[in-house]
mmCIF file of C-alpha atoms in Angstrom:
data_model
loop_
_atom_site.group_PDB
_atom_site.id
_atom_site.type_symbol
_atom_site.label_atom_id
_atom_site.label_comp_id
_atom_site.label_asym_id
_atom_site.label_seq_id
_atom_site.Cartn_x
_atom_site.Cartn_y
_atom_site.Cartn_z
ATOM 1 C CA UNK A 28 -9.795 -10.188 49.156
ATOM 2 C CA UNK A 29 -9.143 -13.442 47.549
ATOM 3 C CA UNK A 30 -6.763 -14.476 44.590
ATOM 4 C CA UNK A 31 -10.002 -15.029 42.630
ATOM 5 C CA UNK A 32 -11.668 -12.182 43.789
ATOM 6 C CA UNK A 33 -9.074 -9.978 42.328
ATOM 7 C CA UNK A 34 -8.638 -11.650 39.136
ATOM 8 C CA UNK A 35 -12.353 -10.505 38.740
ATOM 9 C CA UNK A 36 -11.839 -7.614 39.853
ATOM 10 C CA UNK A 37 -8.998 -6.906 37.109
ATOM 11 C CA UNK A 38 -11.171 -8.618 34.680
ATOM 12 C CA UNK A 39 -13.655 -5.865 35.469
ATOM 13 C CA UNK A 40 -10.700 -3.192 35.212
ATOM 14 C CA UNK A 41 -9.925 -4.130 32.209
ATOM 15 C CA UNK A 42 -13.499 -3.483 30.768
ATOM 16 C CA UNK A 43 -13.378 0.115 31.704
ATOM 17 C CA UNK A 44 -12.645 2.870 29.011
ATOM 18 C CA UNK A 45 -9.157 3.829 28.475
ATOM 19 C CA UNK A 46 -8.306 0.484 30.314
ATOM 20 C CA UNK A 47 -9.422 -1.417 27.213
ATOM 21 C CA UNK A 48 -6.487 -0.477 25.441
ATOM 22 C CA UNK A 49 -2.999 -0.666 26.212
ATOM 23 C CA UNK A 50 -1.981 1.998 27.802
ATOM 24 C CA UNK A 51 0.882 3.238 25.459
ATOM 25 C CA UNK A 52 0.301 1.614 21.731
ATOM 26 C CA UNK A 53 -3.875 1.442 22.453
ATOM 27 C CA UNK A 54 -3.444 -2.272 20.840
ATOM 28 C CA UNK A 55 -6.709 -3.796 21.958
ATOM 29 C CA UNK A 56 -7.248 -6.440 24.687
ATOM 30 C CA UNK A 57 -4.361 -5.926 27.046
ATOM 31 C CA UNK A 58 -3.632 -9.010 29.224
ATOM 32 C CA UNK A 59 -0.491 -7.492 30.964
ATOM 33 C CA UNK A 60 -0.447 -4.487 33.346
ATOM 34 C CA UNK A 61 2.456 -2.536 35.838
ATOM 35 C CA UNK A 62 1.261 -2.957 38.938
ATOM 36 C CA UNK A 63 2.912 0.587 40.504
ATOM 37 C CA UNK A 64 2.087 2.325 37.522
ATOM 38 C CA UNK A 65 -1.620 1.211 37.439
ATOM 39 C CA UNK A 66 -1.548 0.387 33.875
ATOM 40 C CA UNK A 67 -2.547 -1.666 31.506
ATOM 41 C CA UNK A 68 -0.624 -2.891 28.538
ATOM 42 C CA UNK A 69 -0.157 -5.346 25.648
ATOM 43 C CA UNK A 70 2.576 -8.021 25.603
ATOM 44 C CA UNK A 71 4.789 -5.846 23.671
ATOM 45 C CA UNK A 72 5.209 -2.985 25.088
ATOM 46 C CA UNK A 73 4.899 -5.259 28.892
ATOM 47 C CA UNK A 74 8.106 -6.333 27.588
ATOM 48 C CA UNK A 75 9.748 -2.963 27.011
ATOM 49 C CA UNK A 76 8.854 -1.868 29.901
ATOM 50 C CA UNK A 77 10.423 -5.131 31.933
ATOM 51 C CA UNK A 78 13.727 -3.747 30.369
ATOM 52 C CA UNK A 79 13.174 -0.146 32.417
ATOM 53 C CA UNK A 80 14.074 -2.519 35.605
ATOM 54 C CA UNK A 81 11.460 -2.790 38.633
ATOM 55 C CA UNK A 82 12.162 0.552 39.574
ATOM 56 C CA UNK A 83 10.441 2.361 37.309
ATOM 57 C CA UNK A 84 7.595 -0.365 35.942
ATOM 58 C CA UNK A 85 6.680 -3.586 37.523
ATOM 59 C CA UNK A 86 5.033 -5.857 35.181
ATOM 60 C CA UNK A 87 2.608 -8.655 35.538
ATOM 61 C CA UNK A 88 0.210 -10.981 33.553
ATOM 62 C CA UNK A 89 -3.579 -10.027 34.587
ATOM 63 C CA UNK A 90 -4.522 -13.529 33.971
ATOM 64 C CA UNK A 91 -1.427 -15.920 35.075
ATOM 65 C CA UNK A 92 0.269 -14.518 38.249
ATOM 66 C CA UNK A 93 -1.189 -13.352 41.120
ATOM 67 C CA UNK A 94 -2.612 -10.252 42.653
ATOM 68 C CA UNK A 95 -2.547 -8.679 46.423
ATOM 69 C CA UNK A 96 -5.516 -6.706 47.515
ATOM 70 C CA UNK A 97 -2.846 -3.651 47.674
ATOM 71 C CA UNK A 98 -1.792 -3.795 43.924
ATOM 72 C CA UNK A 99 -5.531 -4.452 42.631
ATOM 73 C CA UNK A 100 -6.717 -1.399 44.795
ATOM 74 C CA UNK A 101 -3.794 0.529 42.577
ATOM 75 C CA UNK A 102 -5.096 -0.595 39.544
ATOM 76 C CA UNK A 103 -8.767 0.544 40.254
ATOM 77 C CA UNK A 104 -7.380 4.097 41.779
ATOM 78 C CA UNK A 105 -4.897 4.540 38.788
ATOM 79 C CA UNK A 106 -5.800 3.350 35.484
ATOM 80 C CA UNK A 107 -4.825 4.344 32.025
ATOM 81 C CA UNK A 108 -6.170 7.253 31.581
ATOM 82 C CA UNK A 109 -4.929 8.497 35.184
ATOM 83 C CA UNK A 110 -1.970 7.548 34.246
ATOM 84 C CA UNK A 111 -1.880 9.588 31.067
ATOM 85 C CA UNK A 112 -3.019 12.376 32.194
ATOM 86 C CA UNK A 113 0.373 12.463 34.182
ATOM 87 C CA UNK A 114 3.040 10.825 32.023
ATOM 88 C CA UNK A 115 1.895 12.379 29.090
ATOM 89 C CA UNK A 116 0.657 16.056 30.570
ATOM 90 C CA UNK A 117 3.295 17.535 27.780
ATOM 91 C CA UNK A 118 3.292 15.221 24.913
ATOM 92 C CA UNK A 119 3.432 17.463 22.011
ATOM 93 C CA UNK A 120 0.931 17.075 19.110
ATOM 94 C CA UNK A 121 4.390 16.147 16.455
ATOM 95 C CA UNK A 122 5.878 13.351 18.650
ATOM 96 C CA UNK A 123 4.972 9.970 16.797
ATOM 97 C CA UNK A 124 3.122 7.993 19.289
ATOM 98 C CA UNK A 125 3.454 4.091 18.436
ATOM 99 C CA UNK A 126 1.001 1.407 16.982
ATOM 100 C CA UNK A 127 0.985 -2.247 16.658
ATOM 101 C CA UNK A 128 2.146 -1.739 13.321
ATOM 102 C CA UNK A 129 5.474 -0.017 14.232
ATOM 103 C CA UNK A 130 9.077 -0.717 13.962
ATOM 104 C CA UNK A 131 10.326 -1.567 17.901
ATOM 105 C CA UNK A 132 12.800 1.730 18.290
ATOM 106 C CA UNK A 133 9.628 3.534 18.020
ATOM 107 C CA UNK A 134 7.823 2.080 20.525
ATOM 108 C CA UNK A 135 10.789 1.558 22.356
ATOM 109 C CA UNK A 136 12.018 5.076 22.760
ATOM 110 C CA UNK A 137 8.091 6.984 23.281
ATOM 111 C CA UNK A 138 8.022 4.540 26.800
ATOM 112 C CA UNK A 139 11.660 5.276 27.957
ATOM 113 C CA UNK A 140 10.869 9.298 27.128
ATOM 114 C CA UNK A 141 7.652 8.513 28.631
ATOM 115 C CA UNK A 142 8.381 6.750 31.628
ATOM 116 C CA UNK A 143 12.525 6.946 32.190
ATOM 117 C CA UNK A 144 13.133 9.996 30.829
ATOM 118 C CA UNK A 145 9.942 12.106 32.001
ATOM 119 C CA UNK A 146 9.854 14.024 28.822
ATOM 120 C CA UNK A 147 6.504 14.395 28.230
ATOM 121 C CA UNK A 148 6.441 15.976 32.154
ATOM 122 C CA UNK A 149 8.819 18.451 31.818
ATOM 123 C CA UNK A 150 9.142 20.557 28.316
ATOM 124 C CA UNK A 151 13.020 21.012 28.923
ATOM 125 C CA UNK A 152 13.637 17.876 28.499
ATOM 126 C CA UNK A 153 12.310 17.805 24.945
ATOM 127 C CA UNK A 154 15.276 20.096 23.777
ATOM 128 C CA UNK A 155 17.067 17.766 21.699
ATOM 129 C CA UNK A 156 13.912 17.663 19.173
ATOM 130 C CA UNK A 157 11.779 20.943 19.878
ATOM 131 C CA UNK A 158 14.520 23.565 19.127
ATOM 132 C CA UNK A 159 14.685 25.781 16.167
ATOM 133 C CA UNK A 160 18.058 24.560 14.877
ATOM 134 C CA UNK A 161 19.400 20.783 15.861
ATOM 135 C CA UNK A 162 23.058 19.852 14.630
ATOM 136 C CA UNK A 163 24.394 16.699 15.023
ATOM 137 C CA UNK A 164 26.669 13.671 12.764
ATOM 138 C CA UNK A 165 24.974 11.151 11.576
ATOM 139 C CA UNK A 166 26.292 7.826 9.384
ATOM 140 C CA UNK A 167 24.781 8.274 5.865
ATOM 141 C CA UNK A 168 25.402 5.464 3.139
ATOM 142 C CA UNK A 169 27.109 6.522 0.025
ATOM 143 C CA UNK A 170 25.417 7.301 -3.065
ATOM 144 C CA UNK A 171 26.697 4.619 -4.765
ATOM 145 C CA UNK A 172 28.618 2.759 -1.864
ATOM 146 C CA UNK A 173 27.992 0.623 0.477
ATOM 147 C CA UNK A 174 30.024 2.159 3.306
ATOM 148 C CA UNK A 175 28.657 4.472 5.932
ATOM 149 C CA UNK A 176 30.439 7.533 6.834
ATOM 150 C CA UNK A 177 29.815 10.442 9.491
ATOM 151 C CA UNK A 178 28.242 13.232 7.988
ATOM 152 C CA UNK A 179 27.191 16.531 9.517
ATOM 153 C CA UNK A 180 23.306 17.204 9.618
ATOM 154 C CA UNK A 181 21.644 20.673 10.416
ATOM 155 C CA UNK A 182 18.360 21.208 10.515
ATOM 156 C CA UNK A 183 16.501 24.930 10.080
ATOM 157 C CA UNK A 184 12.706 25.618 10.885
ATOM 158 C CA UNK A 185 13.330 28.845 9.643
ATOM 159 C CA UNK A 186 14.478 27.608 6.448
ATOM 160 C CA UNK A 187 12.174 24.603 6.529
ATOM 161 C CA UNK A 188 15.579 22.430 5.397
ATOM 162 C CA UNK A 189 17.776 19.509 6.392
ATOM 163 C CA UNK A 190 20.924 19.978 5.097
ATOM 164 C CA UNK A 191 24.175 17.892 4.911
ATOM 165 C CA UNK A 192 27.985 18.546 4.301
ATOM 166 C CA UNK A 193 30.597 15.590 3.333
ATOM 167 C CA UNK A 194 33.473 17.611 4.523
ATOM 168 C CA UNK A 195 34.130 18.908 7.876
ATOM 169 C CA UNK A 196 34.700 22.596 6.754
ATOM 170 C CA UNK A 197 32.310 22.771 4.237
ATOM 171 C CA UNK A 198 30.832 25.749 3.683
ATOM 172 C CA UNK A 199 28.406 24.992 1.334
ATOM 173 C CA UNK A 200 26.151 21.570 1.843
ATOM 174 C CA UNK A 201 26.372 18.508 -0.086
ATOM 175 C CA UNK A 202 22.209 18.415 -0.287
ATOM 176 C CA UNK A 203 19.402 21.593 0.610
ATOM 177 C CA UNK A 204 16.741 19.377 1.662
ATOM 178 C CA UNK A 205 12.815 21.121 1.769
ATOM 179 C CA UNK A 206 11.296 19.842 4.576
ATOM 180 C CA UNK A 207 7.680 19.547 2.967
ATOM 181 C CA UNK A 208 8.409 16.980 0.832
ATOM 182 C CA UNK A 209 10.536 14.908 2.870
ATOM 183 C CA UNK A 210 9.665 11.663 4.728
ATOM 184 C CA UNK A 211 11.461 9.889 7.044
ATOM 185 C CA UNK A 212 10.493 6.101 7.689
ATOM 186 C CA UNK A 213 12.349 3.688 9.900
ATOM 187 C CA UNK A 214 13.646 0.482 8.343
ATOM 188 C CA UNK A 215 15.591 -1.342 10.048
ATOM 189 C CA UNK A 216 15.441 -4.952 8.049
ATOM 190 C CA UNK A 217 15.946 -3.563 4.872
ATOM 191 C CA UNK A 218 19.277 -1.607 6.590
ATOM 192 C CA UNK A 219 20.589 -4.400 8.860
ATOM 193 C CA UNK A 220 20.559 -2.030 11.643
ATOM 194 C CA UNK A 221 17.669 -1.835 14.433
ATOM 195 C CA UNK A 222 18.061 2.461 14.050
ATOM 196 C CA UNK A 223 18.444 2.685 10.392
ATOM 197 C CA UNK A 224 16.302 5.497 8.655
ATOM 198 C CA UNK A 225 15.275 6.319 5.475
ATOM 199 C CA UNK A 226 14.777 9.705 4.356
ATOM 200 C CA UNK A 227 12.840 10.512 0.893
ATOM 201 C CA UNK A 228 12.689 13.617 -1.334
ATOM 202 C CA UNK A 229 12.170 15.165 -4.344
ATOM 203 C CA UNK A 230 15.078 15.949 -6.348
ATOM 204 C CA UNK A 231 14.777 17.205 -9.855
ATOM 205 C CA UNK A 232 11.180 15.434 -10.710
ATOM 206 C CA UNK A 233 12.292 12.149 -9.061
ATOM 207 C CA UNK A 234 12.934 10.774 -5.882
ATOM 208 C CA UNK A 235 16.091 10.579 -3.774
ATOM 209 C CA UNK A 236 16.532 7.894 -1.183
ATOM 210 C CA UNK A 237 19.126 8.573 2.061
ATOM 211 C CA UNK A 238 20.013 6.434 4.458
ATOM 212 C CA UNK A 239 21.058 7.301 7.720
ATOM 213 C CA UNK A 240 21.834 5.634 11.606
ATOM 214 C CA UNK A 241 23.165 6.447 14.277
ATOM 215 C CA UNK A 242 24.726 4.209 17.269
ATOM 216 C CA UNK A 243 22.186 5.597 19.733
ATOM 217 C CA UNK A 244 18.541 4.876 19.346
ATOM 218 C CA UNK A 245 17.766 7.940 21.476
ATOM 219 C CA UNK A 246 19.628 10.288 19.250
ATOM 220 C CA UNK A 247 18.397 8.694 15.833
ATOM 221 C CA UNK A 248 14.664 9.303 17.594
ATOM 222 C CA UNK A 249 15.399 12.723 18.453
ATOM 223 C CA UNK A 250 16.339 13.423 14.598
ATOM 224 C CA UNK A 251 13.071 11.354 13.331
ATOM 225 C CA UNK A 252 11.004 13.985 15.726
ATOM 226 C CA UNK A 253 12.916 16.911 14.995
ATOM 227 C CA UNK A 254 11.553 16.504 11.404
ATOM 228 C CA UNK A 255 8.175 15.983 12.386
ATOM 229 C CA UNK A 256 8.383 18.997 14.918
ATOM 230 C CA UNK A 257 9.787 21.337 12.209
ATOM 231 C CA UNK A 258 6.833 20.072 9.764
ATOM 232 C CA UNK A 259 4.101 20.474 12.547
ATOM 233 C CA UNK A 260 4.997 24.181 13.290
ATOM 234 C CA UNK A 261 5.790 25.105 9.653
ATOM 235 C CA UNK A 262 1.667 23.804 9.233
ATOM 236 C CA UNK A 263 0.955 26.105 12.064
ATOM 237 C CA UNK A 264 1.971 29.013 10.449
ATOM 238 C CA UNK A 265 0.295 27.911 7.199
ATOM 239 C CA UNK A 266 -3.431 26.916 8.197
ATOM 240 C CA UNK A 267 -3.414 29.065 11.900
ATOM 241 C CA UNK A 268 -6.657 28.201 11.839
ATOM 242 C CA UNK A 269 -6.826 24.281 11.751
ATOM 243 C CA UNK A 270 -6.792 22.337 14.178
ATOM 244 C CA UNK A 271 -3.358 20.609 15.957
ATOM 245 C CA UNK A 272 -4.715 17.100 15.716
ATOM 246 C CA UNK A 273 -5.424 17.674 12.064
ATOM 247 C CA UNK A 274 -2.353 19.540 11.346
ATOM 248 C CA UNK A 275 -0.338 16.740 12.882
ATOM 249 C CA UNK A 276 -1.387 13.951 10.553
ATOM 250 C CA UNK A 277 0.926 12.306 8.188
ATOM 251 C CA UNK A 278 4.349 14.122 9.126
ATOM 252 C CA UNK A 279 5.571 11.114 8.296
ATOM 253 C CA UNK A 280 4.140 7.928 7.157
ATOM 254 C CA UNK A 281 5.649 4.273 7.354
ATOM 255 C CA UNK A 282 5.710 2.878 3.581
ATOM 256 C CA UNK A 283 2.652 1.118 2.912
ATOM 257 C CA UNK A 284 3.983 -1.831 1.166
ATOM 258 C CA UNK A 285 7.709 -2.579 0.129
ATOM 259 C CA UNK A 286 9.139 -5.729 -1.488
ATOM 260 C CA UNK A 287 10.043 -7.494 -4.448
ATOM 261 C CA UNK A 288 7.775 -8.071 -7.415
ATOM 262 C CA UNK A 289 8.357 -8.972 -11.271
ATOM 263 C CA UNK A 290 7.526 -6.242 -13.626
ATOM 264 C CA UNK A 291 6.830 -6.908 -17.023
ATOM 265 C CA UNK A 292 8.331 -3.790 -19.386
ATOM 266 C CA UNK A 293 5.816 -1.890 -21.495
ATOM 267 C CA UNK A 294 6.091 -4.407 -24.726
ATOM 268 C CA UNK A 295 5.608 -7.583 -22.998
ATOM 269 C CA UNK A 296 9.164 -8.233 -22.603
ATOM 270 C CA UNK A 297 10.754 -10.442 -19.981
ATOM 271 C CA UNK A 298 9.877 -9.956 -16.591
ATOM 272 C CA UNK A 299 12.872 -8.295 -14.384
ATOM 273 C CA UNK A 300 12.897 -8.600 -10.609
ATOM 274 C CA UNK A 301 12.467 -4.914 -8.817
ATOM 275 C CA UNK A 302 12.206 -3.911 -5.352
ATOM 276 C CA UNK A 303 9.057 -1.920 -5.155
ATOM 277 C CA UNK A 304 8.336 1.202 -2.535
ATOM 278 C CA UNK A 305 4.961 2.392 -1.799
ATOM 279 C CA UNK A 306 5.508 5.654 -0.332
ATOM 280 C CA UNK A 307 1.637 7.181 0.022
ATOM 281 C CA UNK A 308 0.596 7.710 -3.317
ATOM 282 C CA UNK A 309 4.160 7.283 -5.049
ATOM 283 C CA UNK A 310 4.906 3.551 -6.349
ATOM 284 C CA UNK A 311 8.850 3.391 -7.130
ATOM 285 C CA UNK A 312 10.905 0.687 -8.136
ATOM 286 C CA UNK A 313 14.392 0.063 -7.320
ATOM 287 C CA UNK A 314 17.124 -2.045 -8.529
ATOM 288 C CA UNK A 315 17.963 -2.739 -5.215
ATOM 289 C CA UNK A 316 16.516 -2.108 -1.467
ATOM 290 C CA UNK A 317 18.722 0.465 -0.970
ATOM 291 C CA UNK A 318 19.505 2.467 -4.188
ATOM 292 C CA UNK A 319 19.880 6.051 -4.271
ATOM 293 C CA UNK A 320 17.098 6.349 -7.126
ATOM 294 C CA UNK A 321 14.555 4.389 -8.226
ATOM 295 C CA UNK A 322 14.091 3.385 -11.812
ATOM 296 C CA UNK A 323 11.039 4.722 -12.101
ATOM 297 C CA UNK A 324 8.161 5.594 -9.953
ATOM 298 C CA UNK A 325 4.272 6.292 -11.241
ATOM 299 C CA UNK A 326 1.448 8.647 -9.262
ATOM 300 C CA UNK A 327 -1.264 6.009 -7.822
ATOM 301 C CA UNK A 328 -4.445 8.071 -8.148
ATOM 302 C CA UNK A 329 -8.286 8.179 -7.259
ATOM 303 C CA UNK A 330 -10.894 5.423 -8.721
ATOM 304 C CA UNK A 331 -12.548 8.187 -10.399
ATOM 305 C CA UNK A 332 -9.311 8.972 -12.104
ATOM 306 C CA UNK A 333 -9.141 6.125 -13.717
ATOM 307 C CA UNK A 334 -7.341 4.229 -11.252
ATOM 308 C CA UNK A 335 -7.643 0.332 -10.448
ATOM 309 C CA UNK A 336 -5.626 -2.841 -9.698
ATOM 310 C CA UNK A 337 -6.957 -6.249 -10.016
ATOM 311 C CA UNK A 338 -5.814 -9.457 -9.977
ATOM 312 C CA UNK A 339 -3.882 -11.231 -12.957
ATOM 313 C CA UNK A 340 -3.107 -10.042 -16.177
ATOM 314 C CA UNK A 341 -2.552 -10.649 -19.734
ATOM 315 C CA UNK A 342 -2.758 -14.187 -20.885
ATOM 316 C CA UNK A 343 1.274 -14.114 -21.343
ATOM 317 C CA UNK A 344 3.826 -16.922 -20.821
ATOM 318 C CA UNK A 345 6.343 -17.266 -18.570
ATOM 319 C CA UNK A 346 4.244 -15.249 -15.548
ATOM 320 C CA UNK A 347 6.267 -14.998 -12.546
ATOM 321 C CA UNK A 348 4.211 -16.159 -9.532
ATOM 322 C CA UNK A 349 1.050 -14.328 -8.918
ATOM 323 C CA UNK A 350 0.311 -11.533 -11.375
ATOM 324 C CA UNK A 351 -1.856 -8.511 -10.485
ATOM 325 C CA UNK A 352 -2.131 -5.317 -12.679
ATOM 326 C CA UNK A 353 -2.201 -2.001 -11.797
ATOM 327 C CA UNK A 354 -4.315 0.410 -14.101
ATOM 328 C CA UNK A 355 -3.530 4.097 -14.693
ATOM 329 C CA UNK A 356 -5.092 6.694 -17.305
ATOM 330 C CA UNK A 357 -1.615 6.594 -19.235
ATOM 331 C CA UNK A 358 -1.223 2.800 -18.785
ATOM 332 C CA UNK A 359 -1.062 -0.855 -17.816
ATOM 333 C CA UNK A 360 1.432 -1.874 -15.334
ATOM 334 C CA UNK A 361 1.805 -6.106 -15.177
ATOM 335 C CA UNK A 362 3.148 -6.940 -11.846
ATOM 336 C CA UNK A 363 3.902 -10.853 -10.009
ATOM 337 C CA UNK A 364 4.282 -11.427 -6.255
ATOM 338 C CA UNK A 365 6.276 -14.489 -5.462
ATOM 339 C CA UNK A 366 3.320 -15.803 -3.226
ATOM 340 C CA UNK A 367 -0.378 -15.613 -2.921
ATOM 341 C CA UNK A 368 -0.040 -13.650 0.360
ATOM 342 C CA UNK A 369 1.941 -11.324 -1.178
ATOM 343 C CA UNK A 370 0.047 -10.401 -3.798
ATOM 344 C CA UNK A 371 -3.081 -10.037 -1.553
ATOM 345 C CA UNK A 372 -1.035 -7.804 0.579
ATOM 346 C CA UNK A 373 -0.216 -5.340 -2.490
ATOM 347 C CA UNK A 374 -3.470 -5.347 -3.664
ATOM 348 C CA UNK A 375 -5.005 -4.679 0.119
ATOM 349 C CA UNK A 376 -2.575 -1.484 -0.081
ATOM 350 C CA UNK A 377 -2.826 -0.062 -3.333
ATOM 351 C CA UNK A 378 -6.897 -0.201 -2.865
ATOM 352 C CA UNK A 379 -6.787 1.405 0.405
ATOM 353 C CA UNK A 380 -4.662 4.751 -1.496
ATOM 354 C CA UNK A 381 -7.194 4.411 -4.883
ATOM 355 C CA UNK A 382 -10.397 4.491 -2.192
ATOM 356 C CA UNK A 383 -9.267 7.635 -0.649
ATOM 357 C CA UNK A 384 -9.919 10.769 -1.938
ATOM 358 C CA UNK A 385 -6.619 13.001 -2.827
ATOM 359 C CA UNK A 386 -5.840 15.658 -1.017
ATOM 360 C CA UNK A 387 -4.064 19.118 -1.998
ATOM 361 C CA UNK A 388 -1.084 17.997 -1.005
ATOM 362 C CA UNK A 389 -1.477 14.385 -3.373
ATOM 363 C CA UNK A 390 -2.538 17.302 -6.039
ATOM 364 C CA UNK A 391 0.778 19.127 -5.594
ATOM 365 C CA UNK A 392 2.587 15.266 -5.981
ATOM 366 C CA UNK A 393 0.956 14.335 -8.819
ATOM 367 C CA UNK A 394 2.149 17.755 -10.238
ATOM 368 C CA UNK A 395 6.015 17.529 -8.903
ATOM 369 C CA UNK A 396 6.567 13.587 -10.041
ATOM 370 C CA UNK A 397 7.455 14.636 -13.669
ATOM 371 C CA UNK A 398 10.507 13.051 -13.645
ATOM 372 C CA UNK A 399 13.452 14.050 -15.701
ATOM 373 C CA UNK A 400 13.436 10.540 -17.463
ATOM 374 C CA UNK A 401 10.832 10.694 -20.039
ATOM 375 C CA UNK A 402 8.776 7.939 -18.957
ATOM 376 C CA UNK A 403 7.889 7.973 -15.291
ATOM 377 C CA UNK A 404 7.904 4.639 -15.465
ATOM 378 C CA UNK A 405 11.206 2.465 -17.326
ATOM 379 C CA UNK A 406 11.584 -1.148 -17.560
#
């Protein structure tokens, strides 16, 4: 078969279901594949796996390099959703499976445990995140500090808690973490470190930010799915009835929009700069990226709530960039972006949450974020 005879023929591949996606994000329109593997991919994840060495995934460009009648014949026998079928026989329901959208450890560490590591192949090998207890040290950031030190972590299914204890013999932890109201979310700008984790809570009607690394990305991983796992089964037991795809929704949830904006306080006065965390249906704001609390933090509702955000504001000197205002039943809330994108960017997400009907879980939110401060909200 001819050079241009296979490019067709991979054109052809490529229109074929399961093929049309890449094979481990589903990002549309793949233009790369791995030629042993027999599957397609997207440039991204092509890259990661040219980092798993020729060995294990040979990678090449559908469109710019060329094709033997042996490879092409792979292709067409394999395929993605061969392929799958195989290397992800045992992927459980819990373990976060990447998008285009996420952070690169996670899409980094589902194709070495999918490909390197043969996890998803062999249910053993899943031990260091599908057991009913995991202990490990992990660096945590002080409170108030900006140093990291080792801290022991234990997590309990059967107690539905993370716990963690700032001395070695300890016998009693520093915090009793629930496990339903926690979320974990990777961030590894806002930390300077490419496996730097955030982990939110409730604590006393308001919410308490950790984070937490570790050296290796594998291990870090391994925590980040241990929480999901332990969330996943605890759901089980709860709603036996539902089913795993639906009970394995929003374990966790990447932020939907973080930054910093001006906020105007509640009398018109000055506009103060505020780092700003949209965390589902919970809008905090921060002194800084990372501090341990947020200033305040208000419930962002349904439209038939009362709930709205538009763009600009009051007719009010001294506006800080591009003002937008977010409407609640209790209140105005004057907001600027520093750039038109920006602003488009927090509008796009906080109409995507007002759009969607709350669930019982948003109900049992609503209900929790009474913070201790009087107003949920301070300047």
């Amino acid at each position: 078969m001819g050079s241009s005879r296979n490019k067709e023929v991979l054109i052809d591949l490529l229109q074929r279901k399961g093929n049309n996606v890449c094979a481990d994000c589903r990002d549309e329109e793949p233009e790369w594949a791995s030629c042993n593997l027999g599957i397609f991919l997207c440039q991204v994840c092509a890259g990661i796996h040219r980092g798993l060495g020729t060995d294990i995934s040979r990678v090449k460009s559908t469109r710019l390099d060329n094709w033997d009648d042996d490879q092409v014949k792979r292709m067409a026998e394999i395929g993605n959703e061969v392929a799958n079928s195989k290397y992800e026989r045992l992927l459980p329901m819990f373990y976060k499976r990447p998008t285009k959208e996420d952070v690169d450890i996670i899409r980094q560490q589902f194709i070495k445990a999918k490909y390197q590591r043969l996890e998803f192949c062999n249910i053993d090998k899943q031990a260091s995140y599908n057991s009913p207890v995991k202990e490990g040290y992990l660096m945590k950031k002080g409170k108030y500090k900006t140093k990291f030190q080792a801290r022991k972590f234990v997590l309990t299914r059967q107690d539905n808690k993370i716990k963690y204890y700032n001395k070695e013999n300890a016998r009693q932890p520093k915090e009793d973490i629930e496990l339903d109201d926690l979320n974990a979310v990777f961030v590894p700008e806002k930390m300077g470190n490419p496996n730097g984790l955030q982990l939110t809570y409730l604590k006393d009607g308001t919410t308490r930010n950790l984070f937490i690394y570790h050296e290796s990305a594998q291990d870090i991983v391994s925590w980040y799915t241990a929480i999901r796992a332990a969330k996943f089964e605890r759901r089980k037991v709860a709603f036996p009835d539902r089913d795993d795809s639906e009970l394995a929704k929003d374990l966790t949830t990447n932020f939907y929009c973080e930054g910093y904006l001006h906020k105007m306080g509640p009398n018109n006065e000055p506009y103060k700069k505020r780092w700003f965390t949209l965390d589902k249906r919970k809008m905090s704001y921060l002194e800084e990226p990372m501090s341990p609390f947020p200033k305040g933090e208000v419930f962002i509702g349904h439209q038939d709530g009362g709930y709205s955000v538009d763009i600009g504001g009051p007719d009010v000197k001294n506006n800080q960039g591009f003002p937008f205002t977010q409407k609640t039943p209790d209140r105005l809330y004057i907001l600027c972006a520093e750039s038109h994108d920006d602003r488009e960017r927090w509008i796009m997400a906080l109409k995507k949450i007002i759009d969607t009907p709350l669930t019982p879980q948003d109900t049992r939110l609503a209900t929790s974020l009474t913070c201790k401060r009087k107003s949920s909200f301070k300047f």
